[in-house]
XYZ file of C-alpha atoms in Angstrom:
743
model
C -40.119 -29.655 95.822
C -43.423 -31.224 95.711
C -44.891 -29.042 98.412
C -44.101 -25.725 97.053
C -46.078 -26.563 94.030
C -48.936 -27.466 96.407
C -51.095 -24.500 97.687
C -52.198 -23.076 99.966
C -50.580 -22.905 103.540
C -52.121 -25.386 105.807
C -51.606 -25.327 109.507
C -50.102 -28.648 111.217
C -53.076 -30.242 113.534
C -51.827 -31.077 117.104
C -49.700 -34.121 117.754
C -52.108 -37.194 117.648
C -51.832 -39.479 120.660
C -50.025 -42.545 120.406
C -48.126 -45.332 122.388
C -44.552 -44.765 120.902
C -42.760 -46.096 118.219
C -44.318 -49.706 118.498
C -47.883 -48.725 119.052
C -48.635 -48.284 115.279
C -48.684 -51.990 114.230
C -52.007 -53.159 112.604
C -53.113 -49.709 112.604
C -55.205 -47.867 110.183
C -53.418 -44.458 109.820
C -52.769 -41.261 107.340
C -49.501 -39.644 107.400
C -48.634 -35.914 107.354
C -45.104 -34.173 107.266
C -43.505 -30.858 107.475
C -39.919 -29.154 107.184
C -37.908 -28.626 109.967
C -39.210 -25.704 111.750
C -42.431 -25.062 109.735
C -45.590 -25.747 110.679
C -46.896 -25.833 107.165
C -48.235 -29.644 106.608
C -49.130 -31.790 104.035
C -50.439 -35.274 103.636
C -49.316 -38.061 101.702
C -51.051 -39.495 98.586
C -51.039 -40.890 95.640
C -49.575 -38.459 92.930
C -48.731 -38.780 89.367
C -51.314 -40.838 87.841
C -50.870 -43.065 91.114
C -47.476 -44.492 90.501
C -46.010 -42.435 92.893
C -46.773 -40.917 96.472
C -46.104 -37.124 97.583
C -46.728 -35.218 100.608
C -49.213 -33.256 98.452
C -52.810 -33.653 99.898
C -54.143 -30.593 101.933
C -56.537 -32.289 103.885
C -56.221 -35.910 105.748
C -59.533 -36.640 103.724
C -57.490 -36.544 100.480
C -54.746 -38.412 102.321
C -53.488 -42.187 101.506
C -55.060 -44.610 104.015
C -52.272 -47.136 105.487
C -52.271 -50.418 107.234
C -49.282 -49.795 109.224
C -47.877 -53.332 109.092
C -44.574 -53.903 111.594
C -41.459 -55.589 109.553
C -39.803 -55.981 113.082
C -39.623 -53.781 116.287
C -40.025 -50.194 115.343
C -39.923 -50.940 111.520
C -43.131 -50.686 109.022
C -44.340 -51.337 105.890
C -46.848 -48.759 104.757
C -49.627 -50.423 102.777
C -52.462 -48.078 101.202
C -55.883 -49.028 100.334
C -55.488 -50.241 96.926
C -52.959 -52.666 97.998
C -49.705 -50.455 97.025
C -46.360 -49.977 99.194
C -44.688 -46.844 100.327
C -41.227 -47.411 98.862
C -38.047 -45.202 98.719
C -36.163 -45.832 95.282
C -34.201 -43.100 93.471
C -35.038 -40.406 96.210
C -38.762 -41.032 95.059
C -41.673 -42.243 97.128
C -42.608 -44.993 94.628
C -46.343 -46.790 95.045
C -45.314 -50.267 94.094
C -47.887 -53.139 93.708
C -45.379 -55.836 94.270
C -42.253 -56.146 96.472
C -38.967 -57.939 95.585
C -37.114 -59.797 98.699
C -34.044 -61.628 99.598
C -35.836 -64.930 99.131
C -36.915 -64.005 95.233
C -33.886 -62.633 94.747
C -31.645 -65.227 96.397
C -29.986 -62.140 97.804
C -28.958 -62.377 101.289
C -27.934 -58.705 101.938
C -31.145 -57.256 99.822
C -33.091 -55.092 102.110
C -36.337 -53.895 100.795
C -37.240 -50.422 100.268
C -40.752 -50.712 101.501
C -39.361 -50.864 105.046
C -39.242 -47.706 106.875
C -38.093 -47.397 110.709
C -39.883 -45.131 112.951
C -38.108 -42.727 115.300
C -38.741 -39.959 117.742
C -38.276 -36.446 115.475
C -34.650 -35.217 116.358
C -36.985 -31.710 116.145
C -40.198 -32.562 117.870
C -40.338 -35.056 120.801
C -44.163 -35.650 120.124
C -43.710 -36.495 116.541
C -41.650 -38.760 114.447
C -38.997 -39.082 111.765
C -38.836 -42.044 109.014
C -35.600 -43.853 108.878
C -35.458 -45.551 105.210
C -34.063 -49.111 106.235
C -32.549 -50.109 102.972
C -30.204 -47.031 102.856
C -30.302 -45.326 106.264
C -31.272 -42.020 104.581
C -34.440 -39.844 105.943
C -37.565 -38.952 104.896
C -38.028 -35.458 103.877
C -41.357 -33.877 102.326
C -39.958 -34.474 98.947
C -37.245 -37.289 99.066
C -34.638 -38.486 100.542
C -31.515 -37.093 102.752
C -28.432 -38.502 104.633
C -28.854 -35.191 107.075
C -30.852 -35.943 110.098
C -31.324 -31.919 110.426
C -33.252 -32.141 107.089
C -35.494 -35.056 108.223
C -39.041 -34.288 107.847
C -41.178 -33.997 111.226
C -44.207 -36.879 110.407
C -47.338 -37.999 112.548
C -49.569 -40.670 112.101
C -53.267 -39.872 112.470
C -55.943 -42.283 113.329
C -58.358 -43.590 110.229
C -60.527 -45.925 108.718
C -60.894 -47.010 105.093
C -57.335 -49.319 105.267
C -57.269 -52.610 103.409
C -56.280 -55.302 104.873
C -52.848 -56.518 104.767
C -52.528 -60.323 103.384
C -51.772 -62.675 106.098
C -53.599 -66.112 107.170
C -56.030 -66.334 109.838
C -55.724 -68.270 113.004
C -59.453 -69.283 113.223
C -59.877 -69.437 116.687
C -61.360 -67.297 119.093
C -60.893 -66.210 122.733
C -57.746 -65.163 124.380
C -55.186 -67.551 126.161
C -55.783 -67.581 130.152
C -52.670 -68.260 132.051
C -53.368 -71.165 133.391
C -51.446 -73.982 135.965
C -52.655 -77.354 137.579
C -53.778 -77.011 140.903
C -50.666 -78.558 142.564
C -48.926 -75.433 140.738
C -47.259 -77.505 138.121
C -47.201 -75.484 134.536
C -49.923 -76.240 132.077
C -49.439 -77.555 128.631
C -48.014 -79.614 125.989
C -44.459 -79.557 125.176
C -43.261 -80.399 121.416
C -39.831 -81.869 121.964
C -38.702 -82.056 118.223
C -39.141 -79.254 116.172
C -37.511 -77.638 112.951
C -39.159 -74.163 112.476
C -36.463 -72.692 110.412
C -35.485 -75.544 107.942
C -35.467 -72.851 104.956
C -32.657 -71.265 106.545
C -31.081 -74.867 106.320
C -29.456 -75.842 102.637
C -27.361 -72.692 102.079
C -30.748 -70.887 102.039
C -32.074 -71.341 98.992
C -35.116 -73.191 97.448
C -34.312 -76.781 98.528
C -36.653 -76.406 101.485
C -39.504 -73.889 100.406
C -41.416 -71.225 102.965
C -40.487 -69.324 105.977
C -42.422 -69.350 109.660
C -42.312 -65.575 108.797
C -40.764 -63.085 106.476
C -40.382 -59.251 107.323
C -42.743 -58.509 104.020
C -45.394 -60.492 105.224
C -46.879 -64.194 104.212
C -46.869 -63.120 100.153
C -43.025 -64.001 100.791
C -42.910 -66.271 103.646
C -45.142 -68.805 101.816
C -45.064 -67.876 97.810
C -45.304 -70.096 94.885
C -42.657 -72.648 95.140
C -41.717 -72.639 91.229
C -38.875 -70.365 91.104
C -37.118 -73.267 93.127
C -38.987 -76.379 92.222
C -39.316 -75.468 88.901
C -42.591 -76.104 86.356
C -44.609 -78.963 88.472
C -42.279 -79.194 91.182
C -39.906 -81.310 88.983
C -36.770 -79.550 90.216
C -38.065 -80.841 94.008
C -35.518 -83.885 93.715
C -35.097 -83.628 97.836
C -38.859 -84.077 98.161
C -39.238 -86.122 95.324
C -36.487 -88.814 97.042
C -37.598 -88.461 100.469
C -40.999 -88.533 99.735
C -41.161 -91.191 97.254
C -37.670 -92.896 97.983
C -40.192 -96.418 99.288
C -41.648 -96.742 95.484
C -38.492 -95.338 93.783
C -35.579 -98.248 92.665
C -32.007 -96.760 92.908
C -31.692 -96.889 88.940
C -34.543 -94.761 88.976
C -33.595 -92.402 91.490
C -29.827 -92.057 90.237
C -31.280 -91.506 86.669
C -33.555 -88.348 88.488
C -30.426 -86.533 89.846
C -28.478 -86.978 86.995
C -31.248 -85.781 84.643
C -31.845 -82.831 87.719
C -35.601 -83.084 87.267
C -38.051 -85.626 87.961
C -39.494 -87.710 85.375
C -42.904 -86.536 85.074
C -45.486 -84.173 87.355
C -44.290 -83.828 90.841
C -46.199 -81.115 92.542
C -48.660 -78.124 92.319
C -46.209 -75.241 93.203
C -48.979 -72.426 93.857
C -48.583 -71.245 97.554
C -50.451 -68.342 99.159
C -53.289 -67.752 98.825
C -54.458 -71.020 96.785
C -51.823 -73.696 98.505
C -53.495 -76.429 96.234
C -50.484 -79.441 97.267
C -48.772 -77.580 99.922
C -48.434 -77.292 102.926
C -48.827 -81.369 103.706
C -46.627 -82.273 106.233
C -47.198 -86.158 105.925
C -47.056 -86.241 101.903
C -44.637 -83.379 101.324
C -41.131 -83.252 102.815
C -39.467 -79.932 101.438
C -42.581 -77.193 102.241
C -42.851 -75.181 105.235
C -45.367 -76.657 108.085
C -44.606 -74.306 111.086
C -45.790 -70.838 109.683
C -46.087 -68.529 112.702
C -50.042 -67.900 112.412
C -50.091 -72.115 112.412
C -47.817 -72.037 115.512
C -49.800 -69.574 117.107
C -53.252 -72.001 116.296
C -51.351 -74.784 118.092
C -50.340 -72.234 121.023
C -53.950 -71.431 121.635
C -54.731 -74.894 121.636
C -52.509 -76.012 124.902
C -48.923 -75.651 123.185
C -46.770 -74.080 125.689
C -43.353 -75.544 125.210
C -41.108 -76.339 122.051
C -37.790 -77.175 121.485
C -36.655 -75.700 118.268
C -33.634 -77.904 116.598
C -31.645 -76.340 114.013
C -30.998 -78.292 111.171
C -29.737 -78.581 107.790
C -27.567 -81.018 105.365
C -24.585 -80.118 103.563
C -24.096 -83.064 101.256
C -27.986 -82.499 100.157
C -27.080 -78.662 99.639
C -23.769 -79.548 97.933
C -25.627 -82.128 95.627
C -28.357 -80.055 94.287
C -26.175 -76.648 93.836
C -23.483 -79.011 92.319
C -26.609 -80.373 89.806
C -27.457 -76.581 88.985
C -30.979 -77.967 90.249
C -30.997 -75.155 92.912
C -28.960 -71.789 93.995
C -27.951 -70.935 97.528
C -27.376 -67.712 99.716
C -24.561 -68.503 101.372
C -22.691 -71.907 102.216
C -23.534 -74.974 102.506
C -21.762 -75.967 105.783
C -24.077 -77.048 108.335
C -22.716 -74.558 111.218
C -23.524 -71.526 108.705
C -27.014 -72.563 108.479
C -26.941 -73.459 112.024
C -25.874 -70.034 113.128
C -28.370 -68.438 110.905
C -31.157 -70.753 112.308
C -30.552 -69.383 115.628
C -30.491 -65.999 114.517
C -33.749 -66.255 112.447
C -35.222 -68.088 115.726
C -34.499 -64.680 117.636
C -35.826 -62.546 114.868
C -39.391 -64.200 114.770
C -39.677 -63.648 118.339
C -38.770 -59.718 117.577
C -41.460 -60.457 114.597
C -44.439 -61.579 116.880
C -43.507 -59.167 119.514
C -43.569 -56.519 116.707
C -46.996 -57.544 115.389
C -48.423 -57.475 119.435
C -46.911 -53.820 120.015
C -43.660 -54.288 121.283
C -40.540 -56.136 123.047
C -41.639 -58.895 125.445
C -45.554 -58.634 124.271
C -45.772 -61.417 121.849
C -46.468 -64.917 122.794
C -43.604 -66.657 121.934
C -40.595 -66.422 123.816
C -37.167 -67.641 123.821
C -35.839 -69.462 126.651
C -32.525 -70.049 128.074
C -33.602 -71.625 131.858
C -36.274 -74.027 133.127
C -36.764 -71.197 135.664
C -37.089 -68.352 132.883
C -39.642 -71.387 130.602
C -41.465 -71.245 133.777
C -42.516 -67.986 134.321
C -42.842 -67.355 130.528
C -45.621 -70.330 130.167
C -46.996 -69.326 133.848
C -47.694 -66.032 131.959
C -49.924 -68.041 129.302
C -47.114 -67.896 126.563
C -44.931 -70.298 124.543
C -41.444 -70.958 125.941
C -38.783 -71.799 122.910
C -35.815 -73.821 123.748
C -32.790 -73.948 121.170
C -31.017 -76.981 120.077
C -29.063 -78.445 117.316
C -29.562 -81.643 114.997
C -27.029 -81.636 112.401
C -24.438 -84.290 111.270
C -21.144 -81.951 110.906
C -21.734 -80.661 114.652
C -19.224 -77.818 115.153
C -17.407 -78.537 111.900
C -15.906 -81.994 113.688
C -15.941 -84.095 110.415
C -14.957 -87.512 110.264
C -12.737 -86.087 107.387
C -11.839 -82.777 107.809
C -12.197 -80.473 104.365
C -8.542 -80.259 103.014
C -6.633 -77.379 105.196
C -8.763 -78.024 107.822
C -7.584 -79.521 111.266
C -9.753 -82.232 112.954
C -11.426 -81.205 116.013
C -9.854 -81.508 119.507
C -10.979 -81.207 123.053
C -10.038 -77.397 123.221
C -12.408 -77.044 120.179
C -15.240 -78.631 121.083
C -15.095 -76.640 125.011
C -14.975 -73.505 122.938
C -17.798 -74.593 120.488
C -19.859 -75.525 123.369
C -19.171 -72.360 125.119
C -20.056 -70.250 122.376
C -23.449 -71.774 121.460
C -24.151 -71.915 124.886
C -24.044 -68.062 125.137
C -26.204 -68.101 121.903
C -28.924 -69.841 123.874
C -28.226 -73.229 122.616
C -29.307 -75.840 125.230
C -30.121 -79.323 123.804
C -27.508 -80.963 121.147
C -27.417 -84.023 119.658
C -23.774 -85.725 119.418
C -24.593 -87.191 115.462
C -27.011 -87.055 112.967
C -27.159 -88.815 109.764
C -23.763 -89.252 108.845
C -20.590 -90.220 110.714
C -18.608 -87.240 112.479
C -15.772 -86.919 114.633
C -17.807 -88.084 117.574
C -18.801 -91.309 116.037
C -21.065 -92.926 113.488
C -24.098 -91.285 112.475
C -27.322 -92.876 113.327
C -27.042 -95.705 110.707
C -29.813 -94.832 108.186
C -29.775 -97.052 105.652
C -31.618 -95.093 102.630
C -30.370 -91.533 101.413
C -28.490 -91.144 104.883
C -26.330 -94.201 103.682
C -24.870 -92.598 100.633
C -24.664 -89.121 102.079
C -22.493 -90.150 104.455
C -20.597 -92.236 102.207
C -20.012 -88.883 100.213
C -19.573 -86.856 103.697
C -16.575 -88.767 104.792
C -15.200 -91.037 101.715
C -15.604 -94.174 104.155
C -17.232 -96.890 102.990
C -20.432 -97.729 105.423
C -19.106 -99.718 108.538
C -22.133 -102.254 108.975
C -22.119 -105.585 110.753
C -24.378 -108.034 112.115
C -22.695 -108.381 115.513
C -24.986 -106.057 117.524
C -25.629 -104.877 120.554
C -29.094 -106.415 122.037
C -30.290 -102.878 122.411
C -33.713 -101.071 120.178
C -32.396 -98.274 118.129
C -34.578 -96.105 115.937
C -32.520 -95.845 112.879
C -29.441 -98.173 113.609
C -31.432 -101.684 112.645
C -32.121 -103.908 109.382
C -31.149 -104.696 106.096
C -27.843 -102.249 104.660
C -29.674 -100.917 101.643
C -26.794 -100.544 99.477
C -24.695 -103.194 99.992
C -21.654 -102.640 97.320
C -20.579 -99.690 99.658
C -20.635 -101.299 102.616
C -17.035 -102.603 103.820
C -16.528 -102.603 107.758
C -13.330 -101.455 109.168
C -11.176 -102.210 111.845
C -10.568 -98.661 113.021
C -13.492 -96.065 112.781
C -10.786 -93.561 112.656
C -8.551 -94.814 109.825
C -8.116 -92.633 106.900
C -10.802 -92.125 104.286
C -10.026 -94.702 101.317
C -11.942 -92.345 98.721
C -11.289 -88.408 98.310
C -15.117 -86.845 98.112
C -13.354 -83.354 97.993
C -14.840 -82.457 94.405
C -18.411 -83.461 95.491
C -19.770 -79.793 95.507
C -18.270 -78.575 92.002
C -18.613 -82.137 90.393
C -21.135 -84.409 91.859
C -21.931 -86.734 88.999
C -18.322 -86.972 88.005
C -17.361 -88.001 91.873
C -19.886 -90.362 92.646
C -19.709 -92.037 88.826
C -16.998 -94.513 89.823
C -19.142 -95.847 92.650
C -22.335 -95.856 90.786
C -21.683 -99.946 89.985
C -21.369 -100.405 93.727
C -24.509 -98.636 94.399
C -26.338 -100.874 92.397
C -25.430 -103.821 93.890
C -27.939 -105.621 96.227
C -28.834 -104.780 99.562
C -27.110 -107.327 102.465
C -30.421 -108.947 104.392
C -30.492 -109.666 108.105
C -29.822 -107.053 110.891
C -26.902 -104.826 110.875
C -25.813 -102.045 113.073
C -22.694 -99.599 112.824
C -19.561 -101.233 113.732
C -18.089 -98.455 115.986
C -19.316 -96.368 118.931
C -18.372 -93.075 120.458
C -14.964 -91.782 119.995
C -12.464 -90.364 122.424
C -13.870 -87.103 120.909
C -17.495 -87.867 121.617
C -17.205 -89.119 125.101
C -15.651 -85.761 125.961
C -18.841 -84.056 124.209
C -21.174 -86.107 126.438
C -19.173 -85.052 129.697
C -18.654 -81.405 128.714
C -22.571 -81.480 127.749
C -23.302 -82.794 131.392
C -21.046 -80.565 133.123
C -22.934 -77.517 131.327
C -26.125 -78.870 132.433
C -27.330 -78.925 128.834
C -29.732 -81.272 127.325
C -28.296 -84.531 125.600
C -30.225 -86.086 122.658
C -29.729 -89.669 122.230
C -32.043 -91.247 119.565
C -29.758 -90.641 116.699
C -26.795 -92.831 118.408
C -26.077 -95.984 116.471
C -26.245 -99.243 118.949
C -22.762 -99.019 120.369
C -22.568 -95.297 120.887
C -26.074 -95.406 122.282
C -24.988 -98.157 125.195
C -21.618 -95.887 125.683
C -23.897 -92.700 126.318
C -25.894 -94.733 128.469
C -23.061 -96.096 130.640
C -21.775 -92.316 130.938
C -25.679 -91.014 131.665
C -25.841 -93.649 134.483
C -22.482 -93.506 136.068
C -23.343 -89.570 136.411
C -27.096 -89.920 137.158
C -27.665 -87.689 134.350
C -31.560 -87.677 132.312
C -31.310 -87.771 128.478
C -33.775 -86.476 126.313
C -35.091 -89.172 123.857
C -37.169 -87.488 121.223
C -37.163 -89.594 118.482
C -39.388 -92.075 121.152
C -36.905 -94.842 122.125
C -37.473 -95.204 125.870
C -34.572 -97.569 126.195
C -37.006 -100.105 128.332
C -37.682 -97.341 130.612
C -34.039 -96.403 131.745
C -34.675 -92.686 130.081
C -37.339 -92.522 132.742
C -35.846 -94.062 135.839
C -32.966 -91.591 135.024
C -35.580 -88.621 135.160
C -35.448 -88.142 131.180
C -38.113 -87.702 128.936
C -39.177 -89.248 125.490
C -42.042 -88.519 123.483
C -45.566 -90.397 122.745
C -48.908 -89.584 120.600
C -51.878 -90.449 119.506
C -53.512 -93.106 117.586
C -54.498 -92.205 114.139
C -57.651 -94.568 114.210
C -60.720 -95.154 115.953
C -61.839 -99.217 117.154
C -65.469 -99.380 116.460
C -65.501 -102.231 119.184
C -63.544 -99.791 121.433
C -64.203 -96.562 122.414
C -61.053 -94.268 123.244
C -58.702 -96.934 121.311
C -56.985 -93.870 119.742
C -55.665 -92.630 123.431
C -53.872 -96.454 123.596
C -50.323 -95.357 122.540
C -50.781 -92.493 125.199
C -51.833 -94.539 128.396
C -49.141 -97.528 127.475
C -46.426 -94.744 127.939
C -48.091 -93.259 130.593
C -47.979 -96.259 132.100
C -44.192 -97.155 131.605
C -43.368 -93.994 132.852
C -45.110 -94.455 135.996
C -43.912 -98.070 136.242
C -39.941 -96.641 135.920
C -40.653 -93.830 138.936
C -41.116 -90.702 136.208
C -43.300 -87.685 136.135
C -46.691 -88.870 134.564
C -46.548 -87.180 131.293
C -45.139 -87.074 128.005
C -45.564 -84.822 125.219
C -45.336 -84.753 121.133
C -42.268 -85.376 118.983
C -43.559 -84.512 115.474
C -40.276 -83.360 113.946
C -42.171 -81.250 111.278
C -39.953 -79.675 108.614
C -37.395 -82.442 109.113
C -38.223 -85.035 106.425
C -40.087 -87.360 108.966
C -43.916 -87.162 107.896
C -47.044 -86.471 110.142
C -50.403 -87.514 111.228
C -52.688 -88.714 108.301
C -56.378 -88.352 108.075
C -58.646 -90.737 109.223
C -61.157 -90.606 106.070
C -61.112 -90.398 102.194
C -59.043 -91.855 100.139
C -55.686 -90.693 101.989
C -56.809 -92.418 105.129
C -54.494 -94.103 107.329
C -56.918 -96.772 108.760
C -57.566 -98.802 105.598
C -60.921 -100.551 105.948
C -61.767 -100.112 109.456
C -64.807 -97.967 109.335
C -64.255 -94.417 111.150
C -66.908 -92.605 112.576
C -67.130 -88.866 114.748
C -65.379 -86.689 112.204
C -64.513 -83.313 113.648
C -67.067 -80.479 113.317
C -67.262 -76.732 113.874
C -66.943 -75.049 116.292
C -65.455 -76.800 119.201
C -63.193 -75.656 122.340
C -59.657 -75.920 123.598
C -59.244 -78.669 126.266
C -58.521 -75.762 128.087
C -61.986 -74.396 127.580
C -60.486 -70.641 126.799
C -60.288 -70.948 123.025
C -63.231 -71.603 120.725
C -61.828 -73.500 116.710
C -63.496 -72.602 113.843
C -63.263 -74.316 110.684
C -59.339 -73.884 109.258
C -58.141 -72.067 106.131
C -55.153 -71.823 104.019
C -55.602 -68.042 102.602
C -58.663 -69.013 99.752
C -58.782 -72.544 100.830
C -60.899 -74.395 103.229
C -58.875 -77.192 105.194
C -60.688 -80.212 106.075
C -58.959 -81.793 108.823
C -60.933 -85.405 108.770
C -59.392 -86.176 104.848
C -56.391 -84.265 104.790
C -54.669 -84.976 108.373
C -52.623 -82.522 110.304
C -50.988 -80.899 107.201
C -49.409 -78.559 109.481
C -49.138 -77.709 113.018
C -51.735 -75.484 113.175
C -54.152 -78.587 113.373
C -52.715 -79.779 116.230
C -55.795 -78.598 118.192
C -58.151 -80.850 115.931
C -55.566 -83.797 116.378
C -56.694 -83.348 119.909
C -60.125 -82.911 119.607
C -60.214 -86.353 117.325
C -59.126 -88.029 120.343
C -61.455 -86.537 122.656
C -64.570 -87.610 120.004
C -62.956 -90.909 120.268
C -63.835 -91.218 123.797
C -60.837 -90.602 125.296
C -61.035 -88.681 128.830
C -59.892 -85.540 129.151
C -58.314 -87.402 132.543
C -56.527 -89.466 129.916
C -55.281 -86.491 127.895
C -53.921 -85.042 131.098
C -50.610 -86.396 130.984
C -50.535 -84.505 127.474
C -51.062 -81.414 129.539
C -48.459 -81.827 131.661
C -45.604 -82.731 129.562
C -44.242 -79.077 129.531
C -43.746 -79.704 133.124
C -42.399 -83.256 132.578
C -39.653 -81.314 129.913
C -39.059 -78.694 132.547
C -38.407 -81.415 135.766
C -35.807 -83.041 133.280
C -34.378 -79.704 132.486
C -33.926 -78.785 135.707
C -32.623 -82.188 136.734
C -29.955 -82.026 134.133
C -28.657 -78.660 135.637
C -28.662 -79.757 138.691
C -26.640 -82.296 137.840
C -24.604 -80.424 135.652
C -23.742 -78.198 138.787
C -22.925 -81.030 140.887
C -20.475 -82.717 138.322
C -18.555 -79.493 137.951
C -17.891 -79.990 141.644
C -16.617 -83.393 140.699
C -14.722 -85.186 138.862
C -16.433 -87.023 135.997
C -16.471 -90.949 136.089
C -15.457 -92.338 133.254
């Protein structure tokens, strides 16, 4: 044994005071250990030329200094003063400079050997034992054992001289103070449409790069994307298609996917700590923009409620894996990803709690009722509501895969109950593709091809359209050659796309000629509306008091959904901004607004025009005068551009009053300093809102333009507005459960 080789006897010091297993996060400590029943102690120190650790030091002054970093509640990384990790491997204590991870290995079963679960010692209630997270074995003074009776008795003593664990800064000073409006309404902004966990969509591989957190820290959450997107980002085909579709013709785009590589430089791949090209919400679609420290910065600027939608796309996943451009960690199936995203959102809550010192201590709280959300917000924390936005909801395909039965009402009710129990409260009945509930949203670009592949049905667009505004279901049909309107939405699919996942090129090749045909000009819309099953879904959502997201419904479905909502006096959520002429507000629902990005030199305060107009519409329709954001970050939807520099959204219009530092939050309790991305300073003025953490700058930009704090008040009441909608939905749901739903 290592200890036996080390002289002399050293009496163990008294057990240091501590706050339990959760109380060590972020602290600097030295560690000693004794065998059970012994008081002859040794401290953990570098050993064997610095390649290993051993319990060999006879004093704390010779011990390794560990920054103790929480990986989860009660689970820690031990990071020494030279940036090396305590790793349990081959029954030895390795001293590793770098760590593997599930992401880098594309292995969903991988557990890092650097993680250690801290437990109260079985031999000494004032001290601890360490359990190796990867194997379940216990630390001894000389290695690992599977017998808890042999587990070493460990203590952690406060120390100095530790290294800082790699992490991004928040660049904000001051604690968030709990507050309410004088009338008792909750204070804060709602982000009605967020996608924190898109990296767990698409099979959990590298199609979308970067995580909002990682147990092993920022180096593993936001590393270089080169492993996945290739040198110069040239294997990032999804990002290339979504970011450059307006500039790339169909022939060129098809050639890119056949080659499985972009024709030239796409983007710099480096992540932490240099971040040359990403994150950039308005420029790159496939890189994380909502790392938890960026969410925290937005929270410190007034964000108090967030709707976290699980999103993914099985066709894009199957395309990229079938081409060999990407690998996955699990199936491309939409609902596999949805369940994983829900789990990981709870894991993010745990991770933030762990950094804060224990369960419930963090600022990020998943909520399941408006009452719970009110309590969380009034504590000065961020309430997070779970939702689903994906095409093959509940695996209710328009054309089920071979061997899978079509969904029926019983399946829908069972899935609603199951996901409600998991905490889901908001649901989009449809997204980009046709499904068993009705047609997809009518996307005319990549989504049109994707829906064709997903179902085997040609596009079903006609010019005989309801006179109602649609966010997506409008305009020309981009791929005119695959548009063949059909009499019955539910008729059997004429094309077999079941081989697509294994052979995307071969499956689509027979249709290349049709895809090359010209667009169909003029206004078109989907030729069908909600199916009978779609109406059942709407009714079942209402009976459960759940939040019905309506803005991806195509025009005919949209009209019918509103007939059901009006008949049942039920509030919708329109988080892509379609107020339906104010009807959403008359029903007690919510939509989303925003702030303008360009100042008018002749009219101070012009950046508040859209917010003022939306609030006026709400008031005119009897609603609560508040409106939040719906940035749709990580949802391939862009983001607010800069006002200055070569990427300015303002063209030739002169802009003044750029952001300078420091500035204070709207509430006055937090001071914001110049933001950084690791080694890089971010210039909001010339870069725009490249990630969610620059929300405070977006608001300050409007204030400096002359938008008054009174005019901004509806934004900081928007969490209240959303909760009122949710409360109304729950109340109507309770009433409808006691009555028969009109159809």
